[in-house]
Tab-separated table of C-alpha atoms (C1' of nucleotides) in Angstrom:
chain	number	residue	atom	x	y	z
A	1	UNK	CA	-27.821	4.894	5.411
A	2	UNK	CA	-28.197	7.339	8.314
A	3	UNK	CA	-25.505	7.624	10.883
A	4	UNK	CA	-25.845	8.032	14.643
A	5	UNK	CA	-23.757	10.631	16.486
A	6	UNK	CA	-21.793	7.863	18.161
A	7	UNK	CA	-21.081	6.247	14.817
A	8	UNK	CA	-19.830	9.555	13.527
A	9	UNK	CA	-17.480	9.805	16.492
A	10	UNK	CA	-16.111	6.395	15.646
A	11	UNK	CA	-15.689	7.321	12.020
A	12	UNK	CA	-13.762	10.397	13.004
A	13	UNK	CA	-11.620	8.403	15.383
A	14	UNK	CA	-10.913	6.010	12.536
A	15	UNK	CA	-9.863	8.937	10.371
A	16	UNK	CA	-7.586	10.240	13.075
A	17	UNK	CA	-5.979	6.821	13.397
A	18	UNK	CA	-5.383	6.699	9.664
A	19	UNK	CA	-3.504	9.974	9.866
A	20	UNK	CA	-1.364	9.083	12.819
A	21	UNK	CA	-0.614	5.435	12.121
A	22	UNK	CA	-1.705	4.639	8.601
A	23	UNK	CA	-3.813	1.789	7.352
A	24	UNK	CA	-2.056	-0.757	9.534
A	25	UNK	CA	-2.809	1.386	12.566
A	26	UNK	CA	-6.520	1.243	11.958
A	27	UNK	CA	-7.362	-1.670	14.239
A	28	UNK	CA	-10.318	-2.318	16.505
A	29	UNK	CA	-8.010	-2.175	19.485
A	30	UNK	CA	-6.644	1.249	18.593
A	31	UNK	CA	-10.095	2.429	17.692
A	32	UNK	CA	-11.381	1.424	21.115
A	33	UNK	CA	-8.451	3.140	22.796
A	34	UNK	CA	-9.091	6.286	20.796
A	35	UNK	CA	-12.751	6.167	21.820
A	36	UNK	CA	-11.754	5.442	25.412
A	37	UNK	CA	-13.896	2.387	25.747
A	38	UNK	CA	-13.491	-1.346	25.248
A	39	UNK	CA	-13.055	-3.160	21.978
A	40	UNK	CA	-16.336	-4.947	22.261
A	41	UNK	CA	-18.179	-1.644	22.599
A	42	UNK	CA	-17.311	-0.946	18.964
A	43	UNK	CA	-19.550	-3.801	17.940
A	44	UNK	CA	-22.515	-2.106	19.564
A	45	UNK	CA	-22.315	0.471	16.802
A	46	UNK	CA	-20.949	-1.429	13.826
A	47	UNK	CA	-21.195	-5.072	12.960
A	48	UNK	CA	-17.719	-5.269	11.471
A	49	UNK	CA	-14.576	-3.352	10.740
A	50	UNK	CA	-15.449	-3.440	7.080
A	51	UNK	CA	-18.689	-1.638	7.855
A	52	UNK	CA	-16.777	1.093	9.652
A	53	UNK	CA	-14.488	1.697	6.711
A	54	UNK	CA	-17.318	1.671	4.202
A	55	UNK	CA	-19.318	4.068	6.373
A	56	UNK	CA	-16.314	6.345	6.615
A	57	UNK	CA	-15.780	6.380	2.876
A	58	UNK	CA	-19.442	6.983	2.146
A	59	UNK	CA	-19.638	9.751	4.709
A	60	UNK	CA	-16.600	11.307	3.099
A	61	UNK	CA	-18.077	11.006	-0.360
A	62	UNK	CA	-21.287	12.687	0.779
A	63	UNK	CA	-19.398	15.515	2.452
A	64	UNK	CA	-17.322	16.197	-0.623
A	65	UNK	CA	-20.337	15.916	-2.885
A	66	UNK	CA	-22.240	18.509	-0.878
A	67	UNK	CA	-19.374	20.933	-0.709
A	68	UNK	CA	-18.615	20.734	-4.384
A	69	UNK	CA	-22.236	21.312	-5.300
A	70	UNK	CA	-22.090	24.959	-4.324
A	71	UNK	CA	-19.618	25.743	-7.038
A	72	UNK	CA	-21.950	25.854	-10.014
A	73	UNK	CA	-23.158	29.307	-8.998
A	74	UNK	CA	-20.086	30.826	-10.557
A	75	UNK	CA	-20.245	31.748	-14.212
A	76	UNK	CA	-16.721	31.383	-15.481
A	77	UNK	CA	-15.433	27.820	-16.010
A	78	UNK	CA	-11.962	28.916	-15.022
A	79	UNK	CA	-13.343	30.364	-11.814
A	80	UNK	CA	-15.269	27.164	-11.170
A	81	UNK	CA	-12.125	25.166	-11.779
A	82	UNK	CA	-10.189	27.242	-9.282
A	83	UNK	CA	-13.010	27.148	-6.757
A	84	UNK	CA	-13.327	23.392	-6.989
A	85	UNK	CA	-9.718	22.789	-6.100
A	86	UNK	CA	-9.629	25.552	-3.551
A	87	UNK	CA	-12.487	23.835	-1.795
A	88	UNK	CA	-10.760	20.467	-2.046
A	89	UNK	CA	-7.538	21.760	-0.576
A	90	UNK	CA	-9.450	23.538	2.163
A	91	UNK	CA	-11.349	20.397	3.024
A	92	UNK	CA	-8.286	18.193	3.167
A	93	UNK	CA	-6.344	20.746	5.140
A	94	UNK	CA	-9.065	20.559	7.781
A	95	UNK	CA	-9.330	16.790	7.512
A	96	UNK	CA	-5.897	15.505	6.577
A	97	UNK	CA	-6.724	12.036	7.854
A	98	UNK	CA	-9.077	11.507	4.976
A	99	UNK	CA	-6.210	11.936	2.547
A	100	UNK	CA	-4.881	8.649	3.797
A	101	UNK	CA	-8.257	7.033	3.336
A	102	UNK	CA	-8.841	8.262	-0.167
A	103	UNK	CA	-5.415	7.794	-1.580
A	104	UNK	CA	-4.213	4.640	0.064
A	105	UNK	CA	-4.594	1.547	-1.997
A	106	UNK	CA	-3.893	-0.494	1.071
A	107	UNK	CA	-7.487	-0.345	2.147
A	108	UNK	CA	-8.642	-1.446	-1.225
A	109	UNK	CA	-7.700	-5.041	-1.392
A	110	UNK	CA	-9.350	-5.940	1.860
A	111	UNK	CA	-12.866	-6.269	0.528
A	112	UNK	CA	-15.102	-5.752	-2.444
A	113	UNK	CA	-17.354	-3.317	-0.575
A	114	UNK	CA	-14.446	-1.085	0.359
A	115	UNK	CA	-13.203	-1.272	-3.188
A	116	UNK	CA	-16.519	-0.020	-4.492
A	117	UNK	CA	-16.696	2.741	-1.905
A	118	UNK	CA	-13.303	4.050	-2.984
A	119	UNK	CA	-14.255	4.000	-6.636
A	120	UNK	CA	-17.449	5.845	-5.790
A	121	UNK	CA	-15.353	8.470	-4.084
A	122	UNK	CA	-13.238	8.973	-7.179
A	123	UNK	CA	-16.346	9.294	-9.273
A	124	UNK	CA	-17.751	12.059	-7.088
A	125	UNK	CA	-14.783	14.185	-7.951
A	126	UNK	CA	-15.042	13.383	-11.638
A	127	UNK	CA	-18.749	14.087	-11.592
A	128	UNK	CA	-18.118	17.686	-10.584
A	129	UNK	CA	-15.067	18.201	-12.724
A	130	UNK	CA	-16.509	16.887	-15.961
A	131	UNK	CA	-19.147	19.604	-16.613
A	132	UNK	CA	-16.638	22.320	-15.807
A	133	UNK	CA	-14.135	20.959	-18.296
A	134	UNK	CA	-16.750	20.455	-20.972
A	135	UNK	CA	-18.165	23.924	-20.496
A	136	UNK	CA	-14.681	25.373	-20.674
A	137	UNK	CA	-13.977	23.516	-23.865
A	138	UNK	CA	-17.238	24.590	-25.444
A	139	UNK	CA	-16.548	28.207	-24.621
A	140	UNK	CA	-13.079	27.806	-26.094
A	141	UNK	CA	-11.395	28.641	-22.827
A	142	UNK	CA	-9.823	25.240	-22.399
A	143	UNK	CA	-8.002	23.499	-25.181
A	144	UNK	CA	-9.886	21.240	-27.542
A	145	UNK	CA	-6.720	19.525	-28.697
A	146	UNK	CA	-7.486	16.566	-26.462
A	147	UNK	CA	-10.742	15.121	-25.189
A	148	UNK	CA	-12.439	16.051	-21.916
A	149	UNK	CA	-11.714	12.584	-20.566
A	150	UNK	CA	-8.048	12.955	-21.297
A	151	UNK	CA	-7.991	16.377	-19.698
A	152	UNK	CA	-9.672	15.042	-16.595
A	153	UNK	CA	-7.242	12.174	-16.408
A	154	UNK	CA	-4.339	14.592	-16.425
A	155	UNK	CA	-5.920	16.920	-13.920
A	156	UNK	CA	-6.904	14.145	-11.531
A	157	UNK	CA	-3.507	12.508	-11.793
A	158	UNK	CA	-1.737	15.761	-11.067
A	159	UNK	CA	-3.995	16.404	-8.103
A	160	UNK	CA	-3.583	12.916	-6.746
A	161	UNK	CA	0.183	13.148	-6.925
A	162	UNK	CA	0.063	16.466	-5.113
A	163	UNK	CA	-1.910	14.839	-2.314
A	164	UNK	CA	0.558	11.972	-2.242
A	165	UNK	CA	3.487	14.358	-1.860
A	166	UNK	CA	1.684	16.226	0.868
A	167	UNK	CA	1.071	13.021	2.727
A	168	UNK	CA	4.602	11.669	2.572
A	169	UNK	CA	5.711	15.103	3.761
A	170	UNK	CA	3.533	14.408	6.821
A	171	UNK	CA	1.236	17.299	5.883
A	172	UNK	CA	4.002	19.702	6.782
A	173	UNK	CA	3.600	22.222	3.980
A	174	UNK	CA	0.679	24.536	3.286
A	175	UNK	CA	-1.415	22.521	0.872
A	176	UNK	CA	-3.617	25.480	0.007
A	177	UNK	CA	-0.667	27.515	-1.182
A	178	UNK	CA	1.260	24.739	-2.934
A	179	UNK	CA	-1.971	23.345	-4.308
A	180	UNK	CA	-2.907	26.790	-5.552
A	181	UNK	CA	0.323	26.949	-7.511
A	182	UNK	CA	-0.424	23.545	-8.945
A	183	UNK	CA	-3.858	24.666	-10.096
A	184	UNK	CA	-2.293	27.712	-11.710
A	185	UNK	CA	0.144	25.485	-13.587
A	186	UNK	CA	-2.600	23.252	-14.818
A	187	UNK	CA	-4.721	26.163	-15.940
A	188	UNK	CA	-1.800	27.722	-17.744
A	189	UNK	CA	-1.278	24.591	-19.694
A	190	UNK	CA	-4.828	23.568	-20.475
A	191	UNK	CA	-6.020	26.987	-21.487
A	192	UNK	CA	-6.197	27.668	-25.184
A	193	UNK	CA	-3.249	29.627	-26.406
B	1	UNK	CA	24.431	-5.254	-2.352
B	2	UNK	CA	24.818	-8.205	-4.719
B	3	UNK	CA	22.045	-10.711	-5.013
B	4	UNK	CA	22.366	-14.481	-5.168
B	5	UNK	CA	20.398	-16.451	-7.760
B	6	UNK	CA	18.286	-17.944	-4.998
B	7	UNK	CA	17.521	-14.481	-3.619
B	8	UNK	CA	16.452	-13.404	-7.058
B	9	UNK	CA	14.094	-16.350	-7.243
B	10	UNK	CA	12.554	-15.288	-3.955
B	11	UNK	CA	12.220	-11.698	-5.123
B	12	UNK	CA	10.432	-12.860	-8.217
B	13	UNK	CA	8.161	-15.086	-6.189
B	14	UNK	CA	7.368	-12.090	-4.004
B	15	UNK	CA	6.482	-10.081	-7.080
B	16	UNK	CA	4.239	-12.831	-8.334
B	17	UNK	CA	2.452	-12.912	-4.996
B	18	UNK	CA	1.921	-9.174	-5.126
B	19	UNK	CA	0.203	-9.538	-8.482
B	20	UNK	CA	-2.036	-12.400	-7.516
B	21	UNK	CA	-2.940	-11.482	-3.962
B	22	UNK	CA	-1.824	-7.926	-3.331
B	23	UNK	CA	0.176	-6.540	-0.458
B	24	UNK	CA	-1.753	-8.541	2.126
B	25	UNK	CA	-0.941	-11.722	0.234
B	26	UNK	CA	2.765	-11.153	0.547
B	27	UNK	CA	3.407	-13.268	3.637
B	28	UNK	CA	6.308	-15.509	4.552
B	29	UNK	CA	3.955	-18.443	4.489
B	30	UNK	CA	2.774	-17.749	0.943
B	31	UNK	CA	6.299	-16.972	-0.113
B	32	UNK	CA	7.473	-20.333	1.159
B	33	UNK	CA	4.602	-22.085	-0.576
B	34	UNK	CA	5.446	-20.322	-3.813
B	35	UNK	CA	9.077	-21.364	-3.470
B	36	UNK	CA	8.003	-24.884	-2.542
B	37	UNK	CA	10.000	-25.045	0.641
B	38	UNK	CA	9.420	-24.313	4.296
B	39	UNK	CA	8.927	-20.889	5.846
B	40	UNK	CA	12.130	-21.090	7.783
B	41	UNK	CA	14.136	-21.677	4.625
B	42	UNK	CA	13.392	-18.088	3.649
B	43	UNK	CA	15.527	-16.932	6.509
B	44	UNK	CA	18.532	-18.703	5.051
B	45	UNK	CA	18.490	-16.093	2.312
B	46	UNK	CA	17.089	-13.002	3.971
B	47	UNK	CA	17.171	-11.927	7.583
B	48	UNK	CA	13.699	-10.444	7.556
B	49	UNK	CA	10.648	-9.799	5.452
B	50	UNK	CA	11.569	-6.151	5.372
B	51	UNK	CA	14.886	-7.064	3.760
B	52	UNK	CA	13.080	-8.996	1.055
B	53	UNK	CA	10.871	-6.054	0.167
B	54	UNK	CA	13.748	-3.597	0.191
B	55	UNK	CA	15.818	-5.925	-1.993
B	56	UNK	CA	12.909	-6.244	-4.395
B	57	UNK	CA	12.463	-2.492	-4.656
B	58	UNK	CA	16.172	-1.875	-5.135
B	59	UNK	CA	16.412	-4.564	-7.752
B	60	UNK	CA	13.488	-2.972	-9.508
B	61	UNK	CA	15.054	0.460	-9.316
B	62	UNK	CA	18.272	-0.834	-10.822
B	63	UNK	CA	16.446	-2.604	-13.639
B	64	UNK	CA	14.490	0.487	-14.544
B	65	UNK	CA	17.546	2.680	-14.260
B	66	UNK	CA	19.472	0.505	-16.668
B	67	UNK	CA	16.683	0.276	-19.180
B	68	UNK	CA	16.033	3.975	-19.201
B	69	UNK	CA	19.702	4.750	-19.706
B	70	UNK	CA	19.626	3.572	-23.302
B	71	UNK	CA	17.270	6.319	-24.314
B	72	UNK	CA	19.684	9.211	-24.524
B	73	UNK	CA	20.989	7.972	-27.861
B	74	UNK	CA	18.010	9.551	-29.570
B	75	UNK	CA	18.319	13.129	-30.690
B	76	UNK	CA	14.815	14.540	-30.511
B	77	UNK	CA	13.417	15.296	-27.011
B	78	UNK	CA	9.956	14.339	-28.166
B	79	UNK	CA	11.292	11.016	-29.393
B	80	UNK	CA	13.093	10.510	-26.114
B	81	UNK	CA	9.917	11.297	-24.239
B	82	UNK	CA	7.975	8.758	-26.233
B	83	UNK	CA	10.705	6.161	-25.923
B	84	UNK	CA	10.908	6.595	-22.170
B	85	UNK	CA	7.256	5.835	-21.643
B	86	UNK	CA	7.179	3.136	-24.265
B	87	UNK	CA	9.936	1.402	-22.366
B	88	UNK	CA	8.092	1.886	-19.071
B	89	UNK	CA	4.864	0.435	-20.398
B	90	UNK	CA	6.740	-2.437	-21.967
B	91	UNK	CA	8.503	-3.187	-18.717
B	92	UNK	CA	5.378	-3.126	-16.608
B	93	UNK	CA	3.458	-5.167	-19.133
B	94	UNK	CA	6.094	-7.866	-18.740
B	95	UNK	CA	6.251	-7.423	-14.969
B	96	UNK	CA	2.798	-6.332	-13.852
B	97	UNK	CA	3.493	-7.447	-10.302
B	98	UNK	CA	5.893	-4.597	-9.848
B	99	UNK	CA	3.101	-2.136	-10.497
B	100	UNK	CA	1.586	-3.266	-7.230
B	101	UNK	CA	4.906	-2.799	-5.495
B	102	UNK	CA	5.662	0.639	-6.850
B	103	UNK	CA	2.278	2.196	-6.663
B	104	UNK	CA	0.829	0.738	-3.526
B	105	UNK	CA	1.132	2.903	-0.484
B	106	UNK	CA	0.299	-0.115	1.607
B	107	UNK	CA	3.889	-1.225	1.641
B	108	UNK	CA	5.119	2.169	2.561
B	109	UNK	CA	4.032	2.537	6.107
B	110	UNK	CA	5.554	-0.694	7.251
B	111	UNK	CA	9.071	0.577	7.710
B	112	UNK	CA	11.396	3.459	7.159
B	113	UNK	CA	13.701	1.424	4.938
B	114	UNK	CA	10.876	0.435	2.621
B	115	UNK	CA	9.723	4.017	2.542
B	116	UNK	CA	13.123	5.183	1.388
B	117	UNK	CA	13.358	2.441	-1.221
B	118	UNK	CA	10.072	3.545	-2.746
B	119	UNK	CA	11.132	7.176	-2.822
B	120	UNK	CA	14.378	6.161	-4.469
B	121	UNK	CA	12.343	4.388	-7.103
B	122	UNK	CA	10.351	7.524	-7.849
B	123	UNK	CA	13.539	9.509	-8.135
B	124	UNK	CA	14.983	7.148	-10.726
B	125	UNK	CA	12.102	7.989	-13.015
B	126	UNK	CA	12.448	11.703	-12.386
B	127	UNK	CA	16.178	11.519	-12.960
B	128	UNK	CA	15.633	10.338	-16.514
B	129	UNK	CA	12.661	12.537	-17.252
B	130	UNK	CA	14.171	15.803	-16.071
B	131	UNK	CA	16.909	16.239	-18.719
B	132	UNK	CA	14.463	15.354	-21.472
B	133	UNK	CA	11.992	17.989	-20.338
B	134	UNK	CA	14.681	20.606	-19.894
B	135	UNK	CA	16.179	19.896	-23.290
B	136	UNK	CA	12.746	20.099	-24.849
B	137	UNK	CA	12.098	23.424	-23.203
B	138	UNK	CA	15.442	24.833	-24.261
B	139	UNK	CA	14.826	23.827	-27.831
B	140	UNK	CA	11.403	25.415	-27.654
B	141	UNK	CA	9.644	22.161	-28.363
B	142	UNK	CA	7.953	21.962	-24.968
B	143	UNK	CA	6.161	24.892	-23.454
B	144	UNK	CA	8.059	27.331	-21.276
B	145	UNK	CA	4.867	28.647	-19.711
B	146	UNK	CA	5.475	26.567	-16.607
B	147	UNK	CA	8.659	25.273	-15.002
B	148	UNK	CA	10.259	21.926	-15.703
B	149	UNK	CA	9.398	20.781	-12.176
B	150	UNK	CA	5.754	21.587	-12.710
B	151	UNK	CA	5.756	19.799	-16.039
B	152	UNK	CA	7.310	16.742	-14.486
B	153	UNK	CA	4.778	16.770	-11.695
B	154	UNK	CA	1.946	16.747	-14.209
B	155	UNK	CA	3.523	14.065	-16.341
B	156	UNK	CA	4.342	11.806	-13.416
B	157	UNK	CA	0.906	12.251	-11.898
B	158	UNK	CA	-0.788	11.397	-15.160
B	159	UNK	CA	1.405	8.348	-15.570
B	160	UNK	CA	0.826	7.189	-12.014
B	161	UNK	CA	-2.922	7.463	-12.395
B	162	UNK	CA	-2.753	5.471	-15.604
B	163	UNK	CA	-0.937	2.703	-13.767
B	164	UNK	CA	-3.493	2.847	-10.991
B	165	UNK	CA	-6.346	2.435	-13.440
B	166	UNK	CA	-4.578	-0.440	-15.114
B	167	UNK	CA	-4.119	-2.128	-11.799
B	168	UNK	CA	-7.690	-1.815	-10.575
B	169	UNK	CA	-8.724	-3.162	-13.974
B	170	UNK	CA	-6.654	-6.224	-13.033
B	171	UNK	CA	-4.230	-5.511	-15.903
B	172	UNK	CA	-6.955	-6.456	-18.346
B	173	UNK	CA	-6.394	-3.809	-20.993
B	174	UNK	CA	-3.384	-3.315	-23.247
B	175	UNK	CA	-1.271	-0.858	-21.291
B	176	UNK	CA	1.060	-0.225	-24.209
B	177	UNK	CA	-1.800	0.938	-26.405
B	178	UNK	CA	-3.760	2.903	-23.803
B	179	UNK	CA	-0.535	4.253	-22.376
B	180	UNK	CA	0.538	5.273	-25.845
B	181	UNK	CA	-2.616	7.324	-26.205
B	182	UNK	CA	-1.927	8.911	-22.863
B	183	UNK	CA	1.578	9.890	-23.930
B	184	UNK	CA	0.163	11.396	-27.105
B	185	UNK	CA	-2.294	13.458	-25.056
B	186	UNK	CA	0.431	14.724	-22.806
B	187	UNK	CA	2.674	15.612	-25.716
B	188	UNK	CA	-0.153	17.424	-27.457
B	189	UNK	CA	-0.705	19.553	-24.431
B	190	UNK	CA	2.847	20.285	-23.366
B	191	UNK	CA	4.166	21.067	-26.808
B	192	UNK	CA	4.488	24.709	-27.662
B	193	UNK	CA	1.634	25.901	-29.784
C	1	DT	C1'	42.528	-42.439	0.429
C	2	DC	C1'	40.038	-41.979	4.368
C	3	DT	C1'	38.433	-38.720	7.787
C	4	DT	C1'	37.487	-34.399	9.563
C	5	DT	C1'	35.613	-30.010	9.304
C	6	DG	C1'	32.971	-26.420	7.335
C	7	DT	C1'	29.196	-24.543	4.459
C	8	DG	C1'	24.845	-24.022	2.110
C	9	DT	C1'	20.279	-25.226	2.249
C	10	DG	C1'	16.630	-27.422	3.878
C	11	DT	C1'	12.877	-29.133	7.830
C	12	DG	C1'	9.175	-29.109	11.551
C	13	DA	C1'	7.873	-27.449	15.766
C	14	DA	C1'	7.313	-23.782	18.665
C	15	DC	C1'	7.495	-18.809	19.835
C	16	DA	C1'	5.131	-14.388	21.252
C	17	DT	C1'	2.114	-11.197	19.351
C	18	DT	C1'	-1.673	-9.318	16.959
C	19	DC	C1'	-5.878	-9.567	14.620
C	20	DA	C1'	-11.215	-9.277	14.206
C	21	DC	C1'	-14.747	-10.934	16.601
C	22	DT	C1'	-17.924	-13.334	20.403
C	23	DT	C1'	-20.164	-14.435	24.703
C	24	DA	C1'	-22.010	-13.495	29.116
C	25	DC	C1'	-22.702	-10.121	32.211
C	26	DT	C1'	-23.389	-5.198	34.181
C	27	DT	C1'	-24.405	-0.306	34.121
C	28	DT	C1'	-27.132	3.567	32.722
C	29	DA	C1'	-30.972	6.240	31.030
C	30	DT	C1'	-35.595	6.782	29.706
D	1	DA	C1'	-39.062	-2.306	33.373
D	2	DT	C1'	-37.023	-2.144	29.235
D	3	DA	C1'	-33.507	-1.137	25.963
D	4	DA	C1'	-29.285	0.886	24.838
D	5	DA	C1'	-24.435	1.044	25.746
D	6	DG	C1'	-20.828	-0.446	28.198
D	7	DT	C1'	-17.198	-4.293	30.132
D	8	DA	C1'	-14.081	-8.508	31.064
D	9	DA	C1'	-12.426	-12.280	29.292
D	10	DG	C1'	-12.110	-15.120	26.013
D	11	DT	C1'	-11.830	-17.473	20.932
D	12	DG	C1'	-9.285	-19.255	16.743
D	13	DA	C1'	-6.576	-17.875	13.122
D	14	DA	C1'	-2.720	-15.546	11.247
D	15	DT	C1'	1.485	-13.085	11.572
D	16	DG	C1'	6.951	-12.897	11.441
D	17	DT	C1'	10.633	-15.096	13.548
D	18	DT	C1'	13.691	-18.509	16.031
D	19	DC	C1'	15.066	-22.937	17.376
D	20	DA	C1'	17.536	-27.459	17.197
D	21	DC	C1'	18.470	-30.494	13.900
D	22	DA	C1'	19.468	-33.019	9.159
D	23	DC	C1'	21.370	-33.838	4.754
D	24	DA	C1'	24.528	-33.122	0.723
D	25	DC	C1'	28.733	-31.721	-0.773
D	26	DA	C1'	33.441	-29.650	-0.933
D	27	DA	C1'	37.942	-28.560	0.982
D	28	DA	C1'	41.681	-29.860	3.886
D	29	DG	C1'	44.625	-32.840	6.865
D	30	DA	C1'	46.161	-37.318	8.145
DNA sequence: TCTTTGTGTGTGAACATTCACTTACTTTAT
DNA sequence: ATAAAGTAAGTGAATGTTCACACACAAAGA
């Protein structure tokens, strides 16, 4: 599962392509051009395009997983909640190309492996969000009127839509600021009143 | 902007293809096979593939617009809210192929016209949701802790994610029932407490 | 009532282009 | 000397689109 430096370069080039030209722009030809070598050279490092995409998604999942793991040091669930999203917005602001990867269904239908990699990516996020929500509910900070699963569904949906809007706006607005407002809205509404 | 019966047939065939084989399955060749005539015959009715997709999205937008217009007869905002989503779930249960069309970003990048058609589609939904939310807030039924725009963002995001889950589950669960639960969750949380 | 003309709808073959991928060969670095 | 990393030139398959042509039918003119 380890990745060579050259493979990482290719993955990053693939991400860049996703940002600039979308899923349909992610071709071996463009990838080779971006890497400034020939198309066939790609196949020295990956056996197929599918493998590149899967590697990219897995690399992304690992990155996010690591970054979100530092959050549990905080004590307050509300603080954790804020920190989690702050980190997410920070990460995607630095790597906007991955927004296309994560939130574009276009990739999905191409293969079963890619499909699974995307689902895995969604689960990483849920994995970190779930304990925060549950803890918040237990402490009576978040509402217990609906289940944790339902809360997570709402939160994830709201987040996903925010990312979608950011993307179709060509990443032109400050996602950290707008996203911060969004988090505030969510908190306002899910906190016990 | 009017559509001939034959064009409608083609649009419906396109929708069917989307359901069975996804965005990548929507090719002129498959479309012709589905219609049981040659590929070139398509071009007797549309000048391009892009035109077919745009026509499909506009037709869809009109259908939804019409159906959602009947809802304002109800008096209670909460009832209207429920009715709106009930109608949406009913519609998509009958026409699951359109879920692929509306919620797949894959289509989007292909052309500016398609992009606009999809945005228009999103706006139709918002157009009907907005007055309901505002009325509910004015009557004190829905919370005034956050703005109507923020409420709509949350509601739409939650709905979109529900559709996404339904789709990756290959439409295998009863969207009216699960969706009904989702609506109940949302209502629980956005109602003033 | 024929005949002409126009229209709607179809066909099959070919078009240029793009796609992921392969093969045989060369350069480079250890 | 060996192995890794590059290249040129190709493959077949698929894409959307265009082409010349054919058939059925309706309106119009003689």
